[in-house]
């Protein structure tokens, strides 16, 4: 029997890779999208088939994590086997500017969705997009047993979501899991996250369109993996015999400075000629170092990442340079240039 999945955040980086993966596995995929005055579906346009077509397997529905009633009716009508809650205000720096909105979407939005599952009475498996930001000030290596110490409104909201997911598992015997994912990137990464900001700047500088890029803290260490590999881990968590929480990470950390050096070097540029400091990109409280220990996911789910931050820098620089050379819509170009995608 064909499985049915609902993805919130389907228009985001991870949502687009997960939709590809599930469609390739033969799922019927439903995605929650926000109504916007402009199109926000560029990352999934290549997957879209007119719903009147009998071959259509991807269906999009308007909705928002701030609208609980809508979530109940949607879940009851779709009746999915699996729900992936990827929607969030996901930018840490922005969460300091919009703490209340972040709490509402990234925190309360999760309990709205869990309640919608409970109230609609459906039997489904639930994935919560938890984050290595939960570890915050606790030094690496971090695994499932490491103490949480959130350092931003975003991380505090994700902490609530982590615990409410666990609570619904224990209180209502729901198959609900947390994927504690360390940073994962791709050519589809949002343009204001540090890796994509760097690789887009490298492409623009190489093309002579820009001279400088302004950055914040270059000393931060992150464990960067490849988003396309991480969505496979999400799926594996929901196929397990018992619900449990898992860290997904590469186990390798590098600084923002090293990511910059590799990215500029790969394009034949000297980063020190082009990178400038701007304090606006600092955070009131920083997370200094995140390096995950993915042993549990490897042993229990058989999940092993193959691409780390050093390789990613080169993949993303190549994609952004090619996208710029082909001009047009850089989003659509980078979606199609991504070697991992199905198209
Ligand atoms: P992303 O690219 O920022 O995508 C976020 C998605 O959430 C978008 O589809 C966005 O819709 C949607 N969204 C935002 N607010 C919403 C609301 N109120 N109602 C419904 N949808 C809403 O994030 P991502 O990198 O794919 O990450 C996916 C999830 O994993 C997020 O929850 C993120 O916090 C978490 N996470 C990410 C990482 C990482 O390194 N990427 C690591 C750990 C955890 P629009 O397209 O309309 O804006
Ligand atoms: O790319 P970032 O904005 O990602 P951050 O804060 O680590 O959060 C991302 O990963 C989390 C998982 O750990 C997710 F939960 C979250 O949703 C998001 O996807 O920043 C990475 C580092 C930070 O230390 C930041 O201070 O880069 C530093 N940085 C230095 N200059 C900068 C900049 N970050 C951004 N965005 N822009 C800069 O100019």
Tab-separated table of C-alpha atoms and ligand atoms in Angstrom:
chain	number	residue	atom	x	y	z
A	1	UNK	CA	0.000	0.000	0.000
A	2	UNK	CA	1.269	3.451	-0.937
A	3	UNK	CA	2.243	5.461	2.140
A	4	UNK	CA	1.082	9.033	2.672
A	5	UNK	CA	3.174	11.741	4.347
A	6	UNK	CA	2.536	15.327	5.417
A	7	UNK	CA	5.495	17.715	5.474
A	8	UNK	CA	5.261	21.096	7.170
A	9	UNK	CA	8.001	23.411	5.907
A	10	UNK	CA	7.935	21.679	2.500
A	11	UNK	CA	9.087	24.894	0.788
A	12	UNK	CA	12.259	25.037	2.918
A	13	UNK	CA	15.665	23.487	2.269
A	14	UNK	CA	14.961	20.233	4.130
A	15	UNK	CA	11.332	20.049	3.025
A	16	UNK	CA	12.376	20.056	-0.626
A	17	UNK	CA	14.896	17.209	-0.176
A	18	UNK	CA	12.488	15.203	1.961
A	19	UNK	CA	9.700	15.595	-0.602
A	20	UNK	CA	12.105	14.315	-3.288
A	21	UNK	CA	13.138	11.363	-1.151
A	22	UNK	CA	9.584	10.329	-0.251
A	23	UNK	CA	8.322	10.706	-3.825
A	24	UNK	CA	11.227	8.540	-4.997
A	25	UNK	CA	10.152	5.933	-2.432
A	26	UNK	CA	6.619	5.941	-3.872
A	27	UNK	CA	4.897	8.007	-1.169
A	28	UNK	CA	1.976	10.310	-1.756
A	29	UNK	CA	3.344	13.566	-0.358
A	30	UNK	CA	1.284	16.407	1.086
A	31	UNK	CA	2.927	19.719	1.913
A	32	UNK	CA	1.769	22.613	4.056
A	33	UNK	CA	2.521	25.965	2.436
A	34	UNK	CA	1.983	29.511	3.657
A	35	UNK	CA	-0.037	31.893	1.582
A	36	UNK	CA	2.290	34.654	0.378
A	37	UNK	CA	1.851	37.545	-2.032
A	38	UNK	CA	4.677	36.105	-4.120
A	39	UNK	CA	5.418	32.477	-4.968
A	40	UNK	CA	7.452	30.702	-2.292
A	41	UNK	CA	7.668	27.276	-3.949
A	42	UNK	CA	10.891	27.643	-5.973
A	43	UNK	CA	12.612	24.763	-4.147
A	44	UNK	CA	9.826	22.308	-5.038
A	45	UNK	CA	8.638	23.612	-8.410
A	46	UNK	CA	10.618	20.880	-10.187
A	47	UNK	CA	8.524	18.260	-8.313
A	48	UNK	CA	5.149	19.761	-9.008
A	49	UNK	CA	2.633	18.007	-11.247
A	50	UNK	CA	-0.846	19.467	-11.829
A	51	UNK	CA	-3.137	17.774	-9.253
A	52	UNK	CA	-5.635	17.029	-12.066
A	53	UNK	CA	-3.020	14.730	-13.585
A	54	UNK	CA	-3.645	11.116	-12.478
A	55	UNK	CA	0.126	10.757	-11.944
A	56	UNK	CA	0.241	13.627	-9.406
A	57	UNK	CA	1.757	12.508	-6.098
A	58	UNK	CA	2.595	15.858	-4.514
A	59	UNK	CA	-0.270	17.924	-3.120
A	60	UNK	CA	0.103	21.339	-1.519
A	61	UNK	CA	-2.278	22.805	1.059
A	62	UNK	CA	-2.437	26.292	2.471
A	63	UNK	CA	-1.941	26.424	6.218
A	64	UNK	CA	0.199	27.861	8.976
A	65	UNK	CA	1.526	26.536	12.269
A	66	UNK	CA	-0.169	29.495	13.967
A	67	UNK	CA	-3.617	28.180	12.911
A	68	UNK	CA	-4.516	25.156	15.030
A	69	UNK	CA	-8.040	24.606	13.674
A	70	UNK	CA	-6.704	24.395	10.135
A	71	UNK	CA	-4.161	21.803	11.206
A	72	UNK	CA	-6.896	19.608	12.720
A	73	UNK	CA	-9.085	19.642	9.599
A	74	UNK	CA	-6.097	19.118	7.334
A	75	UNK	CA	-4.806	16.124	9.277
A	76	UNK	CA	-8.268	14.571	9.415
A	77	UNK	CA	-8.711	14.932	5.662
A	78	UNK	CA	-5.205	13.784	4.625
A	79	UNK	CA	-4.900	11.002	7.246
A	80	UNK	CA	-1.122	10.655	6.748
A	81	UNK	CA	0.963	7.668	7.876
A	82	UNK	CA	3.835	10.003	8.687
A	83	UNK	CA	4.023	13.677	9.685
A	84	UNK	CA	7.310	15.579	9.411
A	85	UNK	CA	7.247	18.877	11.299
A	86	UNK	CA	9.978	20.908	9.588
A	87	UNK	CA	8.250	24.312	9.641
A	88	UNK	CA	9.844	26.964	11.831
A	89	UNK	CA	11.234	30.459	11.994
A	90	UNK	CA	14.631	28.841	11.680
A	91	UNK	CA	17.116	31.737	11.784
A	92	UNK	CA	18.917	32.119	15.119
A	93	UNK	CA	19.945	35.772	14.647
A	94	UNK	CA	16.427	36.727	13.538
A	95	UNK	CA	14.989	35.067	16.661
A	96	UNK	CA	16.608	37.807	18.769
A	97	UNK	CA	14.691	40.394	16.711
A	98	UNK	CA	11.422	38.425	16.664
A	99	UNK	CA	11.401	36.349	19.875
A	100	UNK	CA	7.625	36.247	20.258
A	101	UNK	CA	6.969	35.216	16.657
A	102	UNK	CA	9.718	32.598	16.960
A	103	UNK	CA	8.151	31.195	20.136
A	104	UNK	CA	4.762	31.038	18.431
A	105	UNK	CA	5.966	29.237	15.302
A	106	UNK	CA	9.025	27.287	16.398
A	107	UNK	CA	7.679	26.417	19.860
A	108	UNK	CA	3.879	26.597	20.177
A	109	UNK	CA	3.457	25.564	16.529
A	110	UNK	CA	4.692	22.095	17.475
A	111	UNK	CA	2.106	21.541	20.181
A	112	UNK	CA	-0.609	22.800	17.813
A	113	UNK	CA	0.416	20.130	15.345
A	114	UNK	CA	0.672	17.414	18.011
A	115	UNK	CA	-2.745	18.386	19.344
A	116	UNK	CA	-4.098	18.290	15.805
A	117	UNK	CA	-2.823	14.700	15.494
A	118	UNK	CA	-4.432	13.788	18.832
A	119	UNK	CA	-7.757	15.581	18.250
A	120	UNK	CA	-8.215	14.306	14.711
A	121	UNK	CA	-7.837	10.765	16.077
A	122	UNK	CA	-5.528	9.597	13.283
A	123	UNK	CA	-2.787	6.966	13.697
A	124	UNK	CA	0.431	8.535	12.469
A	125	UNK	CA	4.168	8.694	13.123
A	126	UNK	CA	5.492	12.154	14.015
A	127	UNK	CA	8.952	13.618	13.338
A	128	UNK	CA	10.031	16.804	15.123
A	129	UNK	CA	12.878	18.875	13.663
A	130	UNK	CA	14.918	19.388	16.820
A	131	UNK	CA	18.257	21.118	16.690
A	132	UNK	CA	21.838	21.020	17.941
A	133	UNK	CA	21.159	24.613	19.053
A	134	UNK	CA	19.612	22.929	22.121
A	135	UNK	CA	23.158	22.227	23.377
A	136	UNK	CA	24.093	25.906	23.180
A	137	UNK	CA	26.720	26.587	25.833
A	138	UNK	CA	27.513	22.926	26.581
A	139	UNK	CA	30.861	22.081	24.945
A	140	UNK	CA	31.309	19.317	22.333
A	141	UNK	CA	31.173	16.488	21.601
A	142	UNK	CA	27.379	16.456	21.970
A	143	UNK	CA	25.157	13.374	21.864
A	144	UNK	CA	21.650	12.359	22.969
A	145	UNK	CA	22.713	12.407	26.658
A	146	UNK	CA	24.350	15.849	26.630
A	147	UNK	CA	22.819	18.581	28.790
A	148	UNK	CA	20.787	21.228	26.946
A	149	UNK	CA	21.697	24.910	27.487
A	150	UNK	CA	19.876	27.038	24.877
A	151	UNK	CA	21.427	30.389	23.979
A	152	UNK	CA	18.761	32.085	21.830
A	153	UNK	CA	14.993	32.574	21.605
A	154	UNK	CA	15.129	30.089	18.711
A	155	UNK	CA	16.861	27.454	20.835
A	156	UNK	CA	14.508	28.055	23.765
A	157	UNK	CA	11.516	27.560	21.453
A	158	UNK	CA	13.073	24.361	20.049
A	159	UNK	CA	13.649	23.152	23.618
A	160	UNK	CA	9.908	23.417	24.282
A	161	UNK	CA	9.213	21.526	21.064
A	162	UNK	CA	11.691	18.809	22.017
A	163	UNK	CA	10.052	18.195	25.389
A	164	UNK	CA	6.447	18.455	24.196
A	165	UNK	CA	7.205	15.857	21.516
A	166	UNK	CA	8.659	13.548	24.181
A	167	UNK	CA	5.670	14.250	26.413
A	168	UNK	CA	3.144	13.284	23.716
A	169	UNK	CA	5.122	10.081	23.159
A	170	UNK	CA	4.916	9.187	26.841
A	171	UNK	CA	1.454	10.592	27.655
A	172	UNK	CA	-0.448	9.357	24.591
A	173	UNK	CA	1.743	6.501	23.413
A	174	UNK	CA	2.341	8.344	20.167
A	175	UNK	CA	5.141	7.323	17.782
A	176	UNK	CA	6.771	10.752	18.096
A	177	UNK	CA	10.527	11.309	17.704
A	178	UNK	CA	13.066	14.110	17.861
A	179	UNK	CA	15.808	14.322	15.268
A	180	UNK	CA	18.510	16.448	16.906
A	181	UNK	CA	20.161	17.640	13.729
A	182	UNK	CA	23.444	19.502	13.542
A	183	UNK	CA	23.842	22.166	10.852
A	184	UNK	CA	23.203	20.837	7.375
A	185	UNK	CA	23.607	22.793	4.193
A	186	UNK	CA	23.313	22.534	0.424
A	187	UNK	CA	23.048	24.680	-2.690
A	188	UNK	CA	19.414	25.187	-1.595
A	189	UNK	CA	20.352	26.644	1.810
A	190	UNK	CA	18.671	29.953	2.668
A	191	UNK	CA	20.844	32.860	1.539
A	192	UNK	CA	21.289	34.401	5.000
A	193	UNK	CA	22.735	31.337	6.734
A	194	UNK	CA	26.487	31.639	6.982
A	195	UNK	CA	27.566	28.945	4.502
A	196	UNK	CA	25.320	30.102	1.670
A	197	UNK	CA	26.087	33.749	2.401
A	198	UNK	CA	29.770	32.902	1.941
A	199	UNK	CA	29.434	30.760	-1.193
A	200	UNK	CA	27.117	33.253	-2.912
A	201	UNK	CA	29.581	36.029	-2.087
A	202	UNK	CA	32.467	33.988	-3.519
A	203	UNK	CA	30.525	33.553	-6.774
A	204	UNK	CA	29.655	37.262	-6.964
A	205	UNK	CA	33.228	38.366	-6.161
A	206	UNK	CA	34.692	35.911	-8.664
A	207	UNK	CA	32.331	37.333	-11.318
A	208	UNK	CA	33.430	40.879	-10.461
A	209	UNK	CA	29.951	41.858	-9.253
A	210	UNK	CA	30.956	42.476	-5.627
A	211	UNK	CA	34.176	43.294	-3.788
A	212	UNK	CA	33.472	42.641	-0.098
A	213	UNK	CA	31.304	40.486	2.132
A	214	UNK	CA	30.575	41.560	5.712
A	215	UNK	CA	30.625	38.850	8.373
A	216	UNK	CA	30.235	38.404	12.136
A	217	UNK	CA	31.984	35.885	14.417
A	218	UNK	CA	34.492	33.828	12.423
A	219	UNK	CA	35.584	31.744	15.433
A	220	UNK	CA	32.341	29.793	15.803
A	221	UNK	CA	32.724	26.049	15.159
A	222	UNK	CA	29.993	24.093	13.400
A	223	UNK	CA	29.536	20.501	12.311
A	224	UNK	CA	28.236	21.024	8.785
A	225	UNK	CA	26.696	18.119	6.874
A	226	UNK	CA	24.798	17.738	3.623
A	227	UNK	CA	21.028	18.266	3.871
A	228	UNK	CA	20.187	15.584	1.298
A	229	UNK	CA	21.825	12.962	3.521
A	230	UNK	CA	20.087	14.225	6.654
A	231	UNK	CA	16.540	13.818	5.313
A	232	UNK	CA	17.318	10.113	4.820
A	233	UNK	CA	18.063	9.999	8.567
A	234	UNK	CA	14.708	11.655	9.345
A	235	UNK	CA	12.910	9.002	7.308
A	236	UNK	CA	14.833	6.176	8.987
A	237	UNK	CA	13.779	7.462	12.433
A	238	UNK	CA	10.129	6.986	11.461
A	239	UNK	CA	10.750	3.464	10.100
A	240	UNK	CA	12.285	2.210	13.376
A	241	UNK	CA	10.505	-0.390	15.533
A	242	UNK	CA	10.298	1.937	18.531
A	243	UNK	CA	10.160	5.731	18.762
A	244	UNK	CA	13.396	7.309	20.002
A	245	UNK	CA	15.471	10.502	19.673
A	246	UNK	CA	18.636	10.649	17.555
A	247	UNK	CA	21.532	12.998	16.819
A	248	UNK	CA	22.443	13.410	13.136
A	249	UNK	CA	25.894	14.941	12.603
A	250	UNK	CA	29.164	14.277	10.772
A	251	UNK	CA	31.355	14.325	13.891
A	252	UNK	CA	33.677	16.892	12.262
A	253	UNK	CA	33.720	20.556	13.201
A	254	UNK	CA	35.397	23.487	11.467
A	255	UNK	CA	35.321	27.224	12.133
A	256	UNK	CA	33.462	29.762	10.027
A	257	UNK	CA	36.924	31.125	9.152
A	258	UNK	CA	38.002	27.762	7.744
A	259	UNK	CA	34.797	27.471	5.716
A	260	UNK	CA	35.590	30.934	4.299
A	261	UNK	CA	39.215	30.016	3.531
A	262	UNK	CA	38.209	26.835	1.696
A	263	UNK	CA	35.397	28.552	-0.231
A	264	UNK	CA	37.499	31.505	-1.436
A	265	UNK	CA	40.532	29.273	-2.070
A	266	UNK	CA	38.437	26.904	-4.198
A	267	UNK	CA	37.576	29.847	-6.456
A	268	UNK	CA	41.212	31.016	-6.595
A	269	UNK	CA	40.583	34.014	-4.319
A	270	UNK	CA	42.353	35.252	-1.170
A	271	UNK	CA	39.616	35.639	1.468
A	272	UNK	CA	41.469	38.326	3.424
A	273	UNK	CA	41.137	40.686	0.458
A	274	UNK	CA	37.345	40.411	0.528
A	275	UNK	CA	36.007	39.607	4.016
A	276	UNK	CA	35.148	42.486	6.341
A	277	UNK	CA	33.672	42.549	9.850
A	278	UNK	CA	30.268	44.011	10.734
A	279	UNK	CA	29.041	43.748	14.313
A	280	UNK	CA	25.427	43.580	13.158
A	281	UNK	CA	26.020	39.890	12.443
A	282	UNK	CA	27.040	39.120	16.031
A	283	UNK	CA	24.477	37.533	18.351
A	284	UNK	CA	23.746	38.776	21.913
A	285	UNK	CA	24.639	35.250	23.055
A	286	UNK	CA	26.674	33.024	20.760
A	287	UNK	CA	26.932	29.249	20.487
A	288	UNK	CA	30.696	28.750	20.302
A	289	UNK	CA	31.051	25.145	19.235
A	290	UNK	CA	28.794	22.348	18.017
A	291	UNK	CA	30.276	18.979	17.053
A	292	UNK	CA	27.941	16.006	17.155
A	293	UNK	CA	28.452	12.357	17.959
A	294	UNK	CA	26.156	10.408	15.598
A	295	UNK	CA	27.070	6.930	16.971
A	296	UNK	CA	23.512	6.064	18.031
A	297	UNK	CA	22.049	6.850	14.581
A	298	UNK	CA	24.841	4.851	12.942
A	299	UNK	CA	24.346	1.834	15.180
A	300	UNK	CA	20.537	1.775	15.432
A	301	UNK	CA	19.467	3.286	12.097
A	302	UNK	CA	22.454	2.415	9.917
A	303	UNK	CA	22.739	6.104	9.006
A	304	UNK	CA	26.204	7.308	7.937
A	305	UNK	CA	26.922	10.712	6.405
A	306	UNK	CA	29.596	10.892	3.708
A	307	UNK	CA	30.057	14.632	3.165
A	308	UNK	CA	31.523	17.081	5.688
A	309	UNK	CA	31.925	20.864	5.853
A	310	UNK	CA	35.167	20.973	3.866
A	311	UNK	CA	33.609	19.100	0.934
A	312	UNK	CA	30.373	21.048	1.219
A	313	UNK	CA	32.159	24.380	0.850
A	314	UNK	CA	33.437	23.272	-2.569
A	315	UNK	CA	30.097	21.779	-3.666
A	316	UNK	CA	28.264	24.970	-2.731
A	317	UNK	CA	30.830	27.301	-4.328
A	318	UNK	CA	30.673	25.333	-7.580
A	319	UNK	CA	26.853	25.454	-7.555
A	320	UNK	CA	26.723	29.200	-6.879
A	321	UNK	CA	29.342	29.995	-9.530
A	322	UNK	CA	27.460	27.954	-12.124
A	323	UNK	CA	24.132	29.470	-11.085
A	324	UNK	CA	25.515	32.970	-11.525
A	325	UNK	CA	27.034	32.107	-14.903
A	326	UNK	CA	23.618	30.928	-16.052
A	327	UNK	CA	21.952	33.985	-14.516
A	328	UNK	CA	18.152	33.631	-14.694
A	329	UNK	CA	16.566	32.683	-11.409
A	330	UNK	CA	19.427	31.559	-9.160
A	331	UNK	CA	17.058	29.564	-6.956
A	332	UNK	CA	15.742	27.432	-9.741
A	333	UNK	CA	19.252	27.051	-11.102
A	334	UNK	CA	20.724	25.886	-7.802
A	335	UNK	CA	17.880	23.445	-7.240
A	336	UNK	CA	18.609	21.853	-10.601
A	337	UNK	CA	22.373	22.045	-10.221
A	338	UNK	CA	22.318	20.126	-6.989
A	339	UNK	CA	23.937	16.836	-7.845
A	340	UNK	CA	22.011	15.027	-5.106
A	341	UNK	CA	18.537	16.016	-6.282
A	342	UNK	CA	16.435	13.648	-8.352
A	343	UNK	CA	16.287	16.224	-11.139
B	1	LIG	P1	14.091	26.704	6.241
B	1	LIG	O1	14.766	26.514	4.921
B	1	LIG	O2	14.182	28.000	6.926
B	1	LIG	O3	12.551	26.303	6.043
B	1	LIG	C1	11.592	26.606	7.010
B	1	LIG	C2	10.227	26.220	6.488
B	1	LIG	O4	9.238	26.548	7.489
B	1	LIG	C3	9.807	26.973	5.219
B	1	LIG	O5	9.086	26.085	4.385
B	1	LIG	C4	8.871	28.047	5.762
B	1	LIG	O6	7.930	28.508	4.827
B	1	LIG	C5	8.178	27.250	6.853
B	1	LIG	N1	7.496	28.085	7.849
B	1	LIG	C6	8.005	29.099	8.579
B	1	LIG	N2	7.077	29.598	9.409
B	1	LIG	C7	5.952	28.881	9.203
B	1	LIG	C8	4.642	28.917	9.757
B	1	LIG	N3	4.299	29.794	10.695
B	1	LIG	N4	3.721	28.024	9.309
B	1	LIG	C9	4.047	27.123	8.346
B	1	LIG	N5	5.253	27.050	7.776
B	1	LIG	C10	6.206	27.920	8.200
B	1	LIG	O7	14.616	25.590	7.277
B	1	LIG	P2	15.421	24.236	7.004
B	1	LIG	O8	16.873	24.544	7.002
B	1	LIG	O9	14.811	23.514	5.880
B	1	LIG	O10	15.149	23.461	8.376
B	1	LIG	C11	13.994	22.650	8.530
B	1	LIG	C12	13.691	22.501	10.024
B	1	LIG	O11	14.792	21.908	10.683
B	1	LIG	C13	13.425	23.816	10.766
B	1	LIG	O12	12.483	23.550	11.773
B	1	LIG	C14	14.766	24.142	11.392
B	1	LIG	O13	14.590	24.947	12.538
B	1	LIG	C15	15.260	22.742	11.733
B	1	LIG	N6	16.704	22.560	11.767
B	1	LIG	C16	17.460	22.942	10.702
B	1	LIG	C17	18.829	22.707	10.710
B	1	LIG	C18	19.694	23.100	9.551
B	1	LIG	O14	20.925	23.137	9.742
B	1	LIG	N7	19.140	23.346	8.369
B	1	LIG	C19	19.418	22.056	11.834
B	1	LIG	C20	18.593	21.667	12.884
B	1	LIG	C21	17.242	21.895	12.847
B	1	LIG	P3	8.286	29.717	3.782
B	1	LIG	O15	9.043	29.057	2.656
B	1	LIG	O16	6.950	30.210	3.395
B	1	LIG	O17	9.119	30.705	4.529
B	2	LIG	O1	24.552	29.734	9.553
B	2	LIG	P1	24.104	30.242	10.845
B	2	LIG	O2	23.177	31.401	10.843
B	2	LIG	O3	23.485	28.979	11.596
B	2	LIG	P2	23.210	28.640	13.135
B	2	LIG	O4	23.037	29.854	13.959
B	2	LIG	O5	24.255	27.672	13.562
B	2	LIG	O6	21.777	27.927	13.040
B	2	LIG	C1	21.513	26.968	12.033
B	2	LIG	O7	21.846	25.680	12.509
B	2	LIG	C2	21.047	25.230	13.627
B	2	LIG	C3	21.555	23.840	14.022
B	2	LIG	O8	22.637	23.958	14.909
B	2	LIG	C4	19.593	25.203	13.213
B	2	LIG	F1	18.827	24.742	14.250
B	2	LIG	C5	19.141	26.586	12.791
B	2	LIG	O9	17.789	26.516	12.323
B	2	LIG	C6	20.039	27.073	11.645
B	2	LIG	O10	19.792	26.261	10.519
B	2	LIG	O11	25.361	30.650	11.750
B	2	LIG	C7	26.430	29.756	11.994
B	2	LIG	C8	27.549	30.503	12.713
B	2	LIG	C9	27.084	31.265	13.959
B	2	LIG	O12	27.981	31.047	15.008
B	2	LIG	C10	27.157	32.727	13.535
B	2	LIG	O13	27.399	33.644	14.583
B	2	LIG	O14	28.080	31.475	11.832
B	2	LIG	C11	28.298	32.677	12.559
B	2	LIG	N1	28.326	33.807	11.614
B	2	LIG	C12	29.381	34.625	11.413
B	2	LIG	N2	29.080	35.583	10.536
B	2	LIG	C13	27.310	34.230	10.839
B	2	LIG	C14	27.790	35.344	10.154
B	2	LIG	N3	26.067	33.736	10.652
B	2	LIG	C15	25.262	34.376	9.748
B	2	LIG	N4	24.015	33.883	9.526
B	2	LIG	N5	25.691	35.498	9.062
B	2	LIG	C16	26.948	36.013	9.228
B	2	LIG	O15	27.305	37.016	8.618
